[in-house]
Amino acid sequence: MAYDKFNILNSSAVPLNIDNVDTDQIIPARFLKATERKGFGENLFKDWRYNSDGTTIDSFPLNNKVYSGKILVAGKNFGCGSSREHAVWAIYDYGFRAVVSSFFADIFKNNCLNIGVLPIQVSEEFLVDIFSQIDLNSKTLQIP
Amino acid sequence: MAKTLFDKVWDSHVIEKIKDGPDVLFIDRHFIHEVTSPVAFVGLKNRGLKVMFPDKTFATADHNTPTINQHLPIKDKLSAMQVKTLEKNCIEHGIDFWGLGHNKNGIVHVIGPENGITQPGLTIVCGDSHTSTHGAFGAIAFGIGTSEVEMVLACQSIMQQKPLKMRINIDGSLNSHVTPKDVAIYIISRLSSSGATGYFVEYSGEVFKNMSMEGRMTVCNLSIEMGARGGMIAPDEKTFEYIKGREYAPKGEEWENALSYWKSLKTDNDAIFDKEFNFNASDIEPMITYGTNPGMAIPISKSIPGSGSDSESSYQKALDYMEFKEGEMMIGKKIDYIFLGSCTNGRIEDFRTFASLIKGRRKSDNVDAWLVPGSHKVLKSIKDEGILDILTDSGFQLREPGCSACLAMNDDKIPKGKYAVSTTNRNFEGRQGPGARTLLASPLVAAATAITGKITDPREII
């Protein structure tokens, strides 16, 4: 499947300052029933974005209007757990093209590279720095 | 140069080394299931490709299937469509499909070994992270994504960066009521849920030597829960004895040839690992998790510790989700459900272990118990060995094989807010149903808890 190519990504970033975000949170198993790769973005972080009655959880960063952009910045060990590539399809379909963390689970990283989401690994200190920069102003990150 | 078991199997499968890049590995066995394969087949179709080696590809339906009334059509339309799509793809490409009702149907990581498909020295992949299970036989086995499933279907090979090597050695003998599940959870609690990321693990020492093949599978299965690419154990007489005579095992002269090769599959004495851990068997107690990743685990008799290596906010988020507090005891907490099953603890030995504790006792009326065999063969053994009678006499019912509430893709969902002691592999938020709270433990802890209705140390059941 074709994906967007980029050399430089200029975008603001969405902070998700939680460690060990597993692929069951990224896309819960009950949304894996499709036989085609489309429409996964609407279920990205479903149970963190919405209450069980369908109302929006405003405090979740993806629902916070202060944040937007094509870059997701997440706590360490992002993408652990299930090998479901659907997690990356959901991240891509939602509009993210890069994920930044201090480290990624192995299968998730491979899946990102196969789908066209760039996994960017930074030091823990630098990650803290990025989170605080986003807090100060939702500043534009540049990824060469 | 001295080599590890992992090096020996990996190096013998490298087709091409890409300079400054990954290795291209030949894959001996490819398991597929209904959830992670359909998009891969769409990819093949779009590129006009056929499956290169249908006879090295094995298909089952397990993730998304009901565990009651399997003889009836699947009610959920999307699930039915996924299973139907897999069947159609298998027919089109000449792959054996062990669908619902087939006597070899079951969880993909249970049926591979029990039919003799899983053997020492092989490379095995599947679009499922618990493929690490097959490493119990001295195979390199790991989970892959759907794009990689498509690669393997198309060319029976895969591009992979060679992982680093870790050895985990445990000597001594295990305490009573300590099962392979406790050993694995203990290791994960020591290394954390990401402590082996980037590594392939070899388990060595007396504990694993003395462990049954089923137990070794449980341990290797959980390797992924500390981030490892996979885990493996050197094959020995126990391994060969397990495989011998199974349907897909080598026969006659082929068996003799295979055996002499398999016996060479062990780490050389002076081989070097990138990281090594040594633990003592006597330090391991029955374990239970209290948080929302498998590394958040403690001996069942202990109280909930502080945040450890995770950030304070992530730790607090986990405890808030569980409605637990730091310093609380786990023993005595009220439990609503117990689940026995999955690719971690859904094999015959797990049912024997569970039955050994509940025999002559009654299930608590306050607990719903879901017992799901890993395969039809396991189900048959449960009946043949008289275990079903023990379960029934104690007030338990058996469901039909599948992944079931381990990932709750089918109707087997633990309700919101309820607590489940589960013999599965992941206690992530909502893993067993939206809002469900999972405590991972062994079949013995699950059995003890089922009898009393609250978290119970199996050593206290006399």
Short mmCIF file of C-alpha atoms in Angstrom, two decimals, chain A residues 1-101:
data_model
loop_
_atom_site.label_atom_id
_atom_site.label_comp_id
_atom_site.label_asym_id
_atom_site.label_seq_id
_atom_site.Cartn_x
_atom_site.Cartn_y
_atom_site.Cartn_z
CA MET A 1 0.00 0.00 0.00
CA ALA A 2 1.31 3.41 -0.99
CA TYR A 3 2.07 5.87 1.78
CA ASP A 4 3.05 9.52 2.07
CA LYS A 5 6.75 10.06 1.54
CA PHE A 6 8.48 12.90 3.32
CA ASN A 7 12.00 14.15 3.89
CA ILE A 8 11.15 16.89 6.34
CA LEU A 9 8.07 16.89 8.52
CA ASN A 10 7.03 20.29 9.85
CA SER A 11 4.26 19.92 12.34
CA SER A 12 3.10 20.63 15.83
CA ALA A 13 2.95 17.59 18.10
CA VAL A 14 0.45 15.84 20.34
CA PRO A 15 1.88 14.79 23.74
CA LEU A 16 0.88 11.47 25.28
CA ASN A 17 2.95 11.40 28.43
CA ILE A 18 2.19 7.82 29.48
CA ASP A 19 4.68 4.94 29.71
CA ASN A 20 4.08 1.44 28.33
CA VAL A 21 1.23 2.36 25.99
CA ASP A 22 0.23 -1.03 24.61
CA THR A 23 -1.37 -1.82 21.26
CA ASP A 24 -4.62 -2.82 23.01
CA GLN A 25 -4.97 0.87 23.99
CA ILE A 26 -3.94 2.09 20.55
CA ILE A 27 -6.63 -0.09 18.99
CA PRO A 28 -8.77 -2.37 21.19
CA ALA A 29 -9.20 -5.95 19.93
CA ARG A 30 -12.92 -5.55 19.32
CA PHE A 31 -12.08 -3.25 16.39
CA LEU A 32 -9.88 -5.80 14.62
CA LYS A 33 -12.68 -7.53 12.79
CA ALA A 34 -12.23 -5.88 9.39
CA THR A 35 -10.94 -7.76 6.36
CA GLU A 36 -9.70 -4.58 4.67
CA ARG A 37 -7.33 -1.87 5.80
CA LYS A 38 -9.54 1.17 6.14
CA GLY A 39 -11.31 3.27 8.75
CA PHE A 40 -9.10 2.36 11.72
CA GLY A 41 -8.35 6.00 12.64
CA GLU A 42 -11.75 6.58 14.21
CA ASN A 43 -11.03 3.84 16.76
CA LEU A 44 -7.52 5.02 17.64
CA PHE A 45 -7.23 5.13 21.47
CA LYS A 46 -10.97 4.49 21.52
CA ASP A 47 -11.34 3.78 25.24
CA TRP A 48 -9.13 6.73 26.22
CA ARG A 49 -10.88 9.16 23.84
CA TYR A 50 -14.46 8.20 24.63
CA ASN A 51 -16.54 7.14 27.62
CA SER A 52 -18.58 3.95 27.24
CA ASP A 53 -21.66 6.09 26.47
CA GLY A 54 -19.82 7.61 23.50
CA THR A 55 -19.19 11.03 25.05
CA THR A 56 -15.75 12.56 24.59
CA ILE A 57 -13.15 12.49 27.38
CA ASP A 58 -11.94 16.08 27.10
CA SER A 59 -8.83 15.64 29.20
CA PHE A 60 -7.30 13.12 26.76
CA PRO A 61 -4.63 14.91 24.66
CA LEU A 62 -6.10 13.87 21.30
CA ASN A 63 -9.34 15.58 22.33
CA ASN A 64 -7.60 18.69 23.66
CA LYS A 65 -7.89 21.45 21.05
CA VAL A 66 -4.57 22.94 22.17
CA TYR A 67 -2.81 20.03 20.54
CA SER A 68 -2.80 18.97 16.91
CA GLY A 69 -0.36 17.81 14.28
CA LYS A 70 1.19 14.86 12.54
CA ILE A 71 3.61 13.92 15.32
CA LEU A 72 2.70 11.88 18.38
CA VAL A 73 5.10 12.12 21.32
CA ALA A 74 4.68 9.27 23.81
CA GLY A 75 6.21 7.85 27.00
CA LYS A 76 8.72 4.98 27.00
CA ASN A 77 8.02 1.48 25.64
CA PHE A 78 5.38 2.69 23.22
CA GLY A 79 3.55 0.00 21.22
CA CYS A 80 4.21 -2.94 23.54
CA GLY A 81 2.02 -6.04 23.53
CA SER A 82 0.14 -7.49 20.60
CA SER A 83 1.71 -7.62 17.12
CA ARG A 84 -1.43 -6.16 15.54
CA GLU A 85 -0.38 -3.93 12.64
CA HIS A 86 -3.86 -2.43 12.97
CA ALA A 87 -2.34 -0.22 15.68
CA VAL A 88 -0.10 1.47 13.14
CA TRP A 89 -2.89 1.58 10.56
CA ALA A 90 -4.98 3.46 13.13
CA ILE A 91 -2.14 5.89 13.92
CA TYR A 92 -1.57 6.50 10.20
CA ASP A 93 -5.26 6.76 9.36
CA TYR A 94 -5.77 9.30 12.14
CA GLY A 95 -3.13 11.47 10.49
CA PHE A 96 0.12 10.88 12.37
CA ARG A 97 3.25 10.37 10.29
CA ALA A 98 5.84 10.15 13.10
CA VAL A 99 5.90 8.85 16.66
CA VAL A 100 8.56 9.97 19.14
CA SER A 101 9.42 7.98 22.27
#
